[in-house]
Coordinates of C-alpha atoms in Angstrom, one line a residue:
Chain H
M320 CA 0.0 0.0 0.0
A321 CA 1.0 3.7 -0.4
D322 CA 3.0 5.8 2.0
T323 CA -0.1 7.1 3.6
V324 CA -3.3 5.0 3.9
E325 CA -6.6 6.7 4.5
I326 CA -9.5 4.8 5.8
R327 CA -13.2 5.8 6.1
W328 CA -15.5 3.8 8.3
H329 CA -19.2 3.8 8.0
G330 CA -21.2 2.5 10.9
R331 CA -24.1 3.3 13.2
G332 CA -23.9 4.8 16.7
G333 CA -23.4 2.0 19.3
Q334 CA -21.7 -0.6 17.1
G335 CA -18.2 0.2 18.2
T336 CA -17.0 1.7 14.9
V337 CA -15.1 4.6 16.5
T338 CA -13.5 2.1 19.0
A339 CA -12.4 0.0 16.0
A340 CA -10.8 3.0 14.3
K341 CA -9.0 3.8 17.6
V342 CA -7.7 0.2 18.1
L343 CA -6.5 0.1 14.5
A344 CA -4.6 3.4 15.0
D345 CA -3.0 2.1 18.2
A346 CA -2.0 -1.2 16.6
C347 CA -0.5 0.7 13.6
L348 CA 1.9 2.7 15.8
T349 CA 4.5 -0.1 15.2
G350 CA 7.6 0.6 13.1
G351 CA 7.6 4.3 14.0
R352 CA 4.5 5.0 11.9
H353 CA 2.3 8.0 12.4
V354 CA -1.5 7.5 13.0
Q355 CA -4.7 9.3 13.3
A356 CA -8.2 8.2 14.3
F357 CA -11.2 10.4 14.7
P358 CA -14.9 10.3 14.2
E359 CA -17.0 12.8 12.3
Y360 CA -18.3 14.8 15.3
G361 CA -22.0 15.3 15.6
P362 CA -24.8 14.5 18.0
E363 CA -24.0 11.0 19.4
R364 CA -27.2 8.9 18.8
S365 CA -27.5 5.2 19.0
G366 CA -28.3 3.8 15.6
A367 CA -27.6 7.0 13.6
P368 CA -25.2 6.7 10.7
L369 CA -21.7 7.9 11.5
K370 CA -18.3 8.1 9.9
A371 CA -14.9 7.6 11.4
Y372 CA -11.5 8.0 9.8
N373 CA -7.9 6.7 10.0
R374 CA -4.7 7.9 8.5
I375 CA -1.6 5.7 8.8
S376 CA 1.7 6.9 7.4
S377 CA 5.4 6.5 7.5
K378 CA 5.5 10.3 7.4
E379 CA 4.3 12.9 9.9
L380 CA 0.5 13.4 9.5
R381 CA -0.4 17.1 9.3
M382 CA -3.7 17.0 7.6
H383 CA -6.4 17.7 10.2
C384 CA -9.6 17.3 8.2
P385 CA -11.9 14.4 7.2
V386 CA -10.6 11.8 4.7
L387 CA -12.1 12.8 1.4
E388 CA -10.5 10.2 -1.0
P389 CA -10.3 7.0 1.0
Q390 CA -8.1 4.1 0.0
V391 CA -10.1 1.8 2.2
V392 CA -13.8 2.0 2.9
T393 CA -15.2 -0.1 5.8
V394 CA -18.9 -0.6 6.1
V395 CA -19.8 -1.9 9.5
D396 CA -23.5 -1.9 8.9
A397 CA -24.7 -3.0 5.4
S398 CA -28.1 -1.3 5.8
L399 CA -26.2 1.9 5.2
L400 CA -25.6 0.9 1.6
D401 CA -29.3 1.8 1.0
S402 CA -29.0 5.3 2.5
V403 CA -25.3 6.5 2.3
D404 CA -23.1 6.7 -0.8
V405 CA -20.2 4.8 0.7
T406 CA -18.3 5.0 -2.6
E407 CA -18.1 8.8 -2.5
G408 CA -14.5 10.0 -3.3
A409 CA -13.1 6.5 -3.1
K410 CA -9.8 6.1 -5.0
P411 CA -9.9 4.3 -8.3
D412 CA -8.0 1.4 -6.6
A413 CA -9.9 1.6 -3.3
V414 CA -10.9 -1.5 -1.4
F415 CA -14.4 -1.9 0.2
I416 CA -14.9 -4.2 3.2
V417 CA -18.6 -4.7 4.0
N418 CA -20.2 -6.5 6.9
T419 CA -22.8 -8.7 5.2
A420 CA -23.8 -12.4 4.8
K421 CA -24.3 -11.7 1.1
D422 CA -21.9 -12.8 -1.6
P423 CA -19.2 -10.2 -2.4
K424 CA -20.2 -10.3 -6.1
E425 CA -23.7 -9.1 -5.2
I426 CA -22.3 -6.3 -3.0
R427 CA -19.8 -5.4 -5.8
E428 CA -22.8 -4.9 -8.1
K429 CA -24.8 -2.9 -5.5
L430 CA -21.8 -0.6 -5.0
G431 CA -21.2 -0.1 -8.7
A432 CA -17.5 -0.6 -7.9
K433 CA -15.1 0.4 -10.6
P434 CA -12.8 -2.1 -12.4
G435 CA -9.7 -1.2 -10.3
Q436 CA -11.6 -1.3 -7.0
R437 CA -11.8 -4.5 -4.9
V438 CA -14.8 -5.6 -2.8
F439 CA -14.6 -7.8 0.2
T440 CA -17.3 -9.1 2.5
V441 CA -17.4 -10.7 5.9
D442 CA -20.4 -11.8 8.0
A443 CA -19.1 -9.8 11.0
T444 CA -22.4 -9.7 12.8
R445 CA -22.8 -13.5 12.8
I446 CA -19.2 -13.9 13.9
A447 CA -19.8 -11.5 16.7
L448 CA -23.0 -13.3 17.8
E449 CA -21.1 -16.6 17.8
T450 CA -18.0 -15.4 19.6
I451 CA -19.0 -12.5 21.8
G452 CA -22.7 -13.3 22.1
R453 CA -23.7 -9.8 21.1
A454 CA -24.0 -8.0 17.8
F455 CA -20.8 -5.9 18.0
P456 CA -19.4 -6.3 14.6
N457 CA -16.3 -4.1 15.2
S458 CA -13.9 -6.8 16.2
P459 CA -14.4 -9.1 13.2
M460 CA -14.3 -6.0 11.0
L461 CA -10.9 -5.2 12.5
G462 CA -9.7 -8.7 11.6
A463 CA -11.0 -8.3 8.1
V464 CA -9.3 -4.9 7.7
C465 CA -6.1 -6.4 9.0
R466 CA -6.2 -9.2 6.4
V467 CA -7.1 -7.0 3.4
T468 CA -4.8 -4.1 4.1
G469 CA -1.8 -5.9 5.6
L470 CA -1.3 -2.8 7.7
V471 CA -0.4 -4.8 10.8
S472 CA 0.1 -8.5 11.5
L473 CA -2.8 -10.5 13.0
D474 CA -0.7 -11.4 16.1
H475 CA 0.1 -7.7 16.8
L476 CA -3.5 -6.7 16.3
L477 CA -4.7 -9.4 18.7
E478 CA -2.1 -8.3 21.3
D479 CA -3.4 -4.7 20.9
V480 CA -7.1 -5.7 21.2
R481 CA -6.2 -7.5 24.4
K482 CA -4.4 -4.3 25.6
S483 CA -7.3 -2.0 24.6
F484 CA -10.1 -4.2 25.9
G485 CA -8.2 -5.5 28.9
K486 CA -8.8 -2.3 30.9
K487 CA -12.5 -2.4 30.7
F488 CA -13.8 -6.0 30.2
S489 CA -13.8 -9.4 31.7
E490 CA -11.5 -12.2 30.4
K491 CA -14.5 -13.9 28.8
I492 CA -15.4 -10.8 26.7
I493 CA -11.8 -10.3 25.8
Q494 CA -11.4 -13.9 24.6
G495 CA -14.6 -13.5 22.6
N496 CA -13.3 -10.4 20.9
L497 CA -10.0 -12.1 20.2
D498 CA -11.8 -15.0 18.6
A499 CA -14.0 -12.5 16.7
V500 CA -10.9 -10.7 15.3
R501 CA -9.3 -14.0 14.3
R502 CA -12.4 -15.2 12.5
G503 CA -13.0 -11.9 10.7
Y504 CA -9.4 -12.3 9.5
E505 CA -10.0 -15.8 8.3
E506 CA -13.5 -15.5 6.8
V507 CA -13.2 -12.3 4.8
K508 CA -13.7 -13.0 1.1
E509 CA -13.3 -11.2 -2.2
G510 CA -15.8 -10.9 -5.0
Chain K
M206 CA 13.5 7.6 26.3
A207 CA 10.3 8.8 24.8
R208 CA 7.1 6.8 25.2
V209 CA 5.1 6.7 21.9
A210 CA 1.3 6.5 22.2
A211 CA -1.8 7.1 20.2
V212 CA -3.9 9.5 22.2
T213 CA -6.3 12.5 22.0
G214 CA -5.2 16.1 22.6
N215 CA -7.2 16.0 25.8
E216 CA -5.3 12.9 27.0
A217 CA -2.0 14.4 26.1
V218 CA -2.5 17.6 28.1
A219 CA -4.0 15.6 31.1
E220 CA -0.8 13.5 31.0
A221 CA 1.4 16.6 31.0
L222 CA -0.6 17.8 34.1
R223 CA -0.1 14.4 35.8
Q224 CA 3.7 14.6 35.2
I225 CA 3.8 18.2 36.5
N226 CA 1.6 17.4 39.6
P227 CA 0.3 20.9 40.4
D228 CA -0.7 21.7 44.0
V229 CA -4.2 22.8 43.2
C230 CA -6.6 22.4 40.3
A231 CA -10.0 24.0 40.3
A232 CA -12.1 23.2 37.3
Y233 CA -15.6 22.9 35.8
P234 CA -16.4 20.5 32.9
I235 CA -17.4 21.9 29.5
T236 CA -17.3 20.2 26.1
P237 CA -14.8 19.7 24.5
Q238 CA -12.6 20.2 27.6
T239 CA -14.5 17.7 29.8
E240 CA -12.4 14.7 28.9
L241 CA -9.2 16.5 29.8
M242 CA -10.3 17.2 33.4
Q243 CA -12.1 13.8 33.6
R244 CA -8.8 12.1 32.9
F245 CA -6.9 14.4 35.3
A246 CA -9.6 13.7 38.0
A247 CA -8.9 10.0 37.5
F248 CA -5.2 10.7 38.2
V249 CA -6.2 12.5 41.4
S250 CA -8.6 9.7 42.5
N251 CA -6.1 7.0 41.8
G252 CA -3.3 8.7 43.8
K253 CA -1.2 9.4 40.7
V254 CA -0.8 13.1 41.7
D255 CA -1.1 14.9 45.0
T256 CA -3.1 17.7 43.5
E257 CA -6.0 19.1 45.5
L258 CA -8.8 19.0 42.9
I259 CA -11.5 21.6 43.7
L260 CA -14.9 20.9 42.1
V261 CA -16.7 24.2 41.8
E262 CA -20.1 25.3 40.6
S263 CA -19.0 27.4 37.6
E264 CA -16.0 28.6 35.6
H265 CA -16.1 31.9 37.4
S266 CA -15.7 30.0 40.6
A267 CA -13.0 27.8 39.1
M268 CA -10.8 30.7 38.2
S269 CA -11.6 32.4 41.5
A270 CA -10.4 29.3 43.4
C271 CA -7.3 29.1 41.2
I272 CA -6.6 32.7 42.0
G273 CA -6.9 32.1 45.7
A274 CA -4.7 29.0 45.6
A275 CA -2.1 30.7 43.5
A276 CA -2.0 33.7 45.8
A277 CA -1.7 31.4 48.8
G278 CA 1.5 30.1 47.2
G279 CA 0.6 27.0 45.2
R280 CA 1.3 25.8 41.6
V281 CA -2.1 25.9 40.0
A282 CA -3.6 24.6 36.7
T283 CA -7.0 24.4 35.2
A284 CA -8.7 24.0 31.8
T285 CA -11.8 25.3 30.1
C286 CA -13.1 26.4 26.7
G287 CA -15.7 28.5 24.8
P288 CA -18.5 29.8 27.1
G289 CA -16.6 28.5 30.1
L290 CA -13.7 30.9 29.3
A291 CA -16.3 33.6 28.7
L292 CA -17.7 33.1 32.1
M293 CA -14.2 33.5 33.6
W294 CA -13.8 36.9 32.0
E295 CA -13.8 39.0 35.1
M296 CA -11.4 36.7 36.9
L297 CA -9.0 36.4 34.0
Y298 CA -8.1 40.0 34.5
V299 CA -7.8 39.5 38.3
A300 CA -5.4 36.6 37.8
S301 CA -3.1 38.6 35.5
G302 CA -3.5 41.8 37.5
M303 CA -2.3 39.9 40.6
R304 CA 0.5 38.4 38.6
L305 CA -0.4 34.8 39.4
P306 CA 1.3 32.2 37.2
I307 CA -1.7 30.0 36.7
V308 CA -1.6 27.7 33.7
M309 CA -4.8 26.9 31.8
A310 CA -5.5 24.6 28.9
V311 CA -8.0 26.3 26.5
V312 CA -9.7 23.8 24.2
N313 CA -10.8 26.3 21.6
R314 CA -14.5 26.4 21.0
S315 CA -17.1 28.7 19.5
L316 CA -19.3 31.1 21.5
S317 CA -23.1 31.1 21.4
A318 CA -25.6 32.0 19.9
P319 CA -26.5 29.9 18.0
L320 CA -25.3 27.2 20.4
N321 CA -22.3 25.3 19.0
I322 CA -19.8 23.2 20.8
H323 CA -17.2 22.9 18.0
G324 CA -13.8 24.2 17.4
D325 CA -13.1 27.9 16.7
H326 CA -10.9 30.6 18.2
S327 CA -13.5 33.1 19.3
D328 CA -13.0 32.1 23.0
A329 CA -9.3 32.7 23.3
M330 CA -9.3 35.6 20.9
G331 CA -11.8 37.4 23.1
A332 CA -9.4 36.8 26.1
R333 CA -6.4 38.2 24.2
D334 CA -6.5 41.5 26.1
S335 CA -6.8 40.0 29.5
G336 CA -3.1 40.1 30.3
W337 CA -2.5 36.3 29.9
I338 CA 0.3 34.8 27.9
Q339 CA -1.1 32.7 25.0
L340 CA 0.6 29.7 23.4
W341 CA -1.2 28.1 20.5
S342 CA -0.8 24.4 19.4
E343 CA -1.2 22.7 16.1
N344 CA -1.6 19.2 17.4
A345 CA -1.6 17.0 20.6
Q346 CA 2.2 16.9 20.6
E347 CA 2.4 20.7 20.6
A348 CA -0.3 21.0 23.2
Y349 CA 1.6 18.6 25.5
D350 CA 4.9 20.4 24.9
N351 CA 3.4 23.8 25.3
T352 CA 1.8 22.8 28.6
I353 CA 5.1 21.8 30.0
Q354 CA 6.8 24.9 28.8
A355 CA 4.0 27.2 29.9
F356 CA 4.7 26.5 33.6
R357 CA 8.3 27.5 33.2
I358 CA 7.4 30.7 31.3
A359 CA 4.6 31.7 33.6
E360 CA 6.6 31.0 36.8
N361 CA 9.7 32.8 35.7
M362 CA 10.6 35.2 38.4
N363 CA 10.9 38.1 35.9
I364 CA 7.5 37.3 34.5
R365 CA 5.0 35.9 36.9
L366 CA 2.0 36.0 34.6
P367 CA -0.8 33.5 33.9
A368 CA -0.6 31.5 30.6
M369 CA -3.1 29.8 28.5
V370 CA -2.3 26.9 26.1
C371 CA -4.7 26.7 23.2
M372 CA -5.6 23.7 21.0
D373 CA -8.5 23.2 18.6
G374 CA -11.7 21.7 20.1
F375 CA -12.6 18.2 18.7
I376 CA -10.2 18.5 15.8
I377 CA -7.3 18.0 18.2
S378 CA -8.9 17.5 21.6
H379 CA -10.9 14.5 20.5
S380 CA -8.8 13.1 17.7
I381 CA -6.2 10.4 18.2
G382 CA -2.7 11.0 17.0
R383 CA 0.8 9.8 17.6
I384 CA 2.6 11.5 20.4
E385 CA 6.0 11.2 22.1
Y386 CA 5.7 11.6 25.8
L387 CA 8.7 12.5 27.9
E388 CA 9.4 10.3 30.9
D389 CA 8.1 11.7 34.2
E390 CA 11.5 12.5 35.7
P391 CA 12.8 14.8 32.9
V392 CA 9.4 16.7 33.0
R393 CA 9.6 17.1 36.7
S394 CA 13.2 18.4 36.7
F395 CA 12.4 20.6 33.7
V396 CA 9.5 22.2 35.4
G397 CA 11.3 22.2 38.8
E398 CA 10.2 22.8 42.3
Y399 CA 7.6 25.6 42.5
Q400 CA 8.9 28.9 43.9
P401 CA 6.2 30.9 45.5
L402 CA 6.4 34.7 45.3
N403 CA 4.7 36.7 48.1
P404 CA 2.5 33.8 49.3
L405 CA -0.4 34.6 51.5
L406 CA 0.3 31.5 53.6
D407 CA 3.7 33.0 54.7
L408 CA 2.0 34.2 57.8
D409 CA 5.1 35.8 59.3
N410 CA 5.1 38.3 56.4
P411 CA 1.5 39.3 55.9
K412 CA 0.5 40.9 52.7
S413 CA -2.6 41.7 50.7
Y414 CA -3.6 41.0 47.1
G415 CA -5.9 43.1 44.9
P416 CA -6.6 46.1 47.1
L417 CA -8.5 49.1 45.9
I418 CA -6.2 51.4 43.8
L419 CA -7.8 54.6 42.6
T420 CA -6.6 57.2 40.2
D421 CA -3.3 57.6 42.0
Q422 CA -1.7 54.2 41.1
Y423 CA -3.8 52.2 38.8
H424 CA -2.3 53.6 35.6
E425 CA 1.2 52.8 36.8
Y426 CA 0.1 49.3 37.7
K427 CA -1.2 48.7 34.2
R428 CA 2.0 50.1 32.7
A429 CA 3.9 47.6 34.8
Q430 CA 1.8 44.8 33.2
H431 CA 2.6 46.1 29.7
E432 CA 6.3 46.3 30.6
V433 CA 6.5 42.7 31.9
M434 CA 4.8 41.5 28.7
T435 CA 7.7 43.0 26.7
R436 CA 10.0 40.5 28.6
V437 CA 8.0 37.4 27.8
K438 CA 9.5 36.8 24.3
D439 CA 13.0 36.2 25.6
V440 CA 11.8 33.9 28.3
V441 CA 9.7 31.9 25.8
L442 CA 12.8 31.5 23.6
A443 CA 15.1 30.5 26.5
V444 CA 12.6 28.0 27.8
A445 CA 12.2 26.6 24.2
A446 CA 16.0 26.2 23.9
E447 CA 16.1 24.2 27.2
F448 CA 13.1 22.2 26.2
E449 CA 14.8 21.2 22.9
K450 CA 17.7 19.7 24.9
V451 CA 15.2 17.5 26.8
S452 CA 12.9 16.6 24.0
G453 CA 14.7 17.1 20.7
R454 CA 11.7 19.2 19.5
R455 CA 12.3 22.8 18.5
Y456 CA 9.9 25.7 19.3
G457 CA 10.1 29.4 18.6
L458 CA 7.8 32.4 18.8
F459 CA 6.2 31.1 15.6
E460 CA 6.8 28.5 13.0
S461 CA 8.2 29.6 9.7
Y462 CA 7.4 27.0 7.0
R463 CA 9.2 27.4 3.7
L464 CA 9.1 31.2 4.1
D465 CA 12.7 32.0 3.3
D466 CA 12.4 32.5 -0.4
A467 CA 8.6 32.6 -0.5
E468 CA 6.6 35.1 -2.6
I469 CA 3.2 34.3 -1.3
G470 CA 2.3 33.0 2.2
L471 CA -0.4 32.1 4.6
V472 CA -0.6 33.1 8.3
I473 CA -2.7 30.6 10.1
L474 CA -3.1 29.2 13.7
N475 CA -3.4 25.7 15.1
S476 CA -4.6 22.6 13.4
A477 CA -5.5 24.2 10.1
A478 CA -1.8 25.2 9.7
G479 CA -1.0 21.4 9.4
T480 CA -3.5 21.0 6.6
A481 CA -2.2 24.1 4.9
K482 CA 1.4 23.0 5.1
D483 CA 0.6 19.9 3.0
V484 CA -1.0 22.3 0.4
V485 CA 2.1 24.6 0.5
D486 CA 4.2 21.5 -0.3
S487 CA 2.0 20.7 -3.3
F488 CA 2.4 24.4 -4.6
R489 CA 6.1 24.1 -4.1
E490 CA 6.2 20.9 -6.2
R491 CA 4.6 22.9 -9.0
G492 CA 7.4 25.5 -8.7
I493 CA 5.3 28.1 -6.9
R494 CA 7.1 29.8 -4.0
A495 CA 4.6 29.5 -1.2
G496 CA 5.2 29.5 2.5
L497 CA 3.4 29.6 5.8
L498 CA 3.7 31.3 9.2
K499 CA 2.0 29.7 12.2
P500 CA 1.9 31.9 15.3
R501 CA 2.7 30.1 18.5
L502 CA 3.1 33.0 21.0
F503 CA 0.1 35.2 20.3
R504 CA 0.2 37.2 23.5
P505 CA 2.5 39.0 23.7
F506 CA 2.5 39.2 19.9
P507 CA 6.1 39.2 18.4
Y508 CA 5.5 42.1 16.0
E509 CA 9.2 42.7 14.9
E510 CA 9.9 39.1 14.3
V511 CA 6.7 38.5 12.3
A512 CA 7.5 41.6 10.2
Q513 CA 11.0 40.3 9.5
A514 CA 9.6 36.8 8.5
L515 CA 7.0 38.3 6.1
K516 CA 8.7 41.4 4.7
G517 CA 10.1 39.8 1.6
L518 CA 6.8 38.3 0.4
K519 CA 4.6 39.9 -2.3
A520 CA 1.2 38.8 -0.9
V521 CA 0.0 37.3 2.4
A522 CA -3.3 35.9 3.4
V523 CA -4.1 35.9 7.1
L524 CA -6.7 33.2 7.9
D525 CA -8.8 33.7 11.1
R526 CA -10.9 31.1 12.8
A527 CA -12.6 34.0 14.7
D528 CA -14.1 37.3 13.7
S529 CA -14.3 40.7 15.2
F530 CA -17.6 41.6 13.7
G531 CA -17.4 45.0 12.1
G532 CA -13.6 44.7 12.1
Y533 CA -11.1 42.3 10.7
G534 CA -10.1 38.9 12.1
P535 CA -7.9 39.2 15.2
V536 CA -4.7 37.6 13.6
F537 CA -5.1 39.8 10.6
M538 CA -5.1 43.0 12.7
E539 CA -1.9 41.9 14.5
V540 CA -0.1 41.0 11.2
C541 CA -1.0 44.3 9.6
S542 CA 0.2 46.2 12.7
A543 CA 3.5 44.2 12.5
L544 CA 3.9 45.1 8.8
Y545 CA 2.8 48.7 8.8
P546 CA 6.1 50.2 10.0
L547 CA 7.9 48.7 7.0
A548 CA 8.6 50.9 4.0
E549 CA 8.0 48.0 1.7
R550 CA 5.5 45.4 2.7
P551 CA 3.4 42.6 1.2
V552 CA -0.2 43.1 0.2
V553 CA -2.3 41.5 3.0
I554 CA -5.8 40.0 2.8
N555 CA -8.0 38.4 5.4
K556 CA -10.1 35.2 5.2
I557 CA -12.4 34.0 7.9
Y558 CA -12.7 30.2 7.9
G559 CA -13.9 27.3 10.0
L560 CA -16.2 29.0 12.5
G561 CA -18.1 26.6 14.7
G562 CA -16.0 23.6 13.5
R563 CA -16.6 24.0 9.8
D564 CA -14.0 21.8 8.2
F565 CA -10.9 23.6 6.8
L566 CA -10.1 21.5 3.7
P567 CA -7.0 21.4 1.5
Q568 CA -9.1 23.0 -1.3
H569 CA -9.6 26.1 0.9
A570 CA -5.9 26.6 1.3
E571 CA -5.5 25.9 -2.5
E572 CA -8.0 28.6 -3.4
V573 CA -6.4 31.2 -1.1
L574 CA -2.9 30.5 -2.4
A575 CA -4.2 30.7 -6.0
E576 CA -5.7 34.1 -5.1
L577 CA -2.4 35.2 -3.6
E578 CA -0.6 34.2 -6.9
E579 CA -3.0 36.5 -8.8
I580 CA -2.4 39.3 -6.3
A581 CA 1.4 38.9 -6.5
R582 CA 1.1 39.1 -10.3
T583 CA -1.3 41.9 -10.7
G584 CA -1.1 43.8 -7.4
K585 CA -4.9 44.0 -7.5
V586 CA -7.0 43.0 -4.4
R587 CA -10.5 41.7 -5.1
V588 CA -11.7 41.9 -1.5
A589 CA -9.9 42.8 1.8
K590 CA -11.9 40.5 4.1
E591 CA -14.0 37.5 3.1
Y592 CA -15.5 34.4 4.6
I593 CA -14.4 31.2 2.9
G594 CA -15.9 27.7 2.9
V595 CA -19.4 29.2 3.1
R596 CA -22.4 27.3 2.0
E597 CA -24.3 29.5 -0.4

């Protein structure tokens, strides 16, 4: 990937999308890299569409504004595909990672992805239900982003998730999240 | 050894305050400053600092308690933003008039009405005449570094003035970025043991603060405040030089970015300067001699040094994230005052951007630089002051 990778996350309030962006930034600090993670600030409402952003670079990050031309677009809630244009500004070689049980080819068609763009899907909500027991798709999505972008190794990401979640949650929930990240990594597929 | 972390601007300043371990902190929460004090309060509750945290019922009371604690002889810190800073107004002047070296983080936020909690500079710009030193910060790293340096500047025995450290609300306060923390020990020895001056708690030597002074002495007192401000620049530079030895990071009165041979330039504060620097680079790649000046010390304003840095340019745009309605933007007025004594000076225009958290995008910097190119070529100014990024 390029010197600077810019990611846009689409989710709904309460799904852990902003947390996912934060964990990714933290995990990407390795190798002296510079990172940013920030949500689009607005009223915080459970269920409302939201965006969050990451920049990850080998160079100092000075840009302090939303990502307008993302290299990676992550859709944590597929119902947003009907109401938000998640392809807006995406680079000609952008990758899309969508949380859905549907086939990546079907999503590719729905997005109207350009020939140079790649579309991946992962059934993150089902994975979350099976591993964490609740519909928090952010951990499997992180695993999928890790696999598709190669920004950070799976082992390092798992270590970082343990560190980030360890402060707040019980061992059972941490273990569930680690399994969720691993399965997201393994089960993401391209269409 | 530096510790690298990915944290918000609020976390970074709270960490600086933990390392400095002030004697007293009186604060009242207000978005987007809340997280800063919430994190510092956790340090207090968890015994990470010895600070006496005073929870008060308003910002006016917060500053009043800070003034009392500082006059008593303690090292004092607080934080606020926007309407909270506005509510402190009366007490800001009391703090500086009593020459109390209180350090305050200001997480820049707009003022009502209409109600808006987002980043702009209206709060601190309104407080620029209150006799406080003002340091401005582009990102979390600078906010952290400026906080540490602010204690040394404010507490200097030749200065003894309160200082505010500004960073952009949400854009920096709530965004995660990479930061290099210093270890605790170097920060503590850099800031040093607090030296009280005329403490009220020195009961063997009773004294009074803030008595009534009528027409006989008030004028002289205010001249003394002006005089001490003229000494601040040298202290800021001396503290920066020492800080560089500890941190490896260099600070000045302002940042000059690719200005040496520039023909056109932007003057812009805080986070938007970062975005604009990337745009300056893209103009340079096209062979256009663009540069940027980012003020750091806004009060006192380094007029002579800013004039020297900008005098060779043909056209300059000063971008303000605050307005003086019916006047020009506050940074513009200072830059014009700095340049006016020069026989030959650049053409200067004023753009108002980003009020109430409106995004400052690369395209805005591009448009302004393109306009400056046109002015440099033709000498013609279309409009002296204009709002940019406006939805029509």
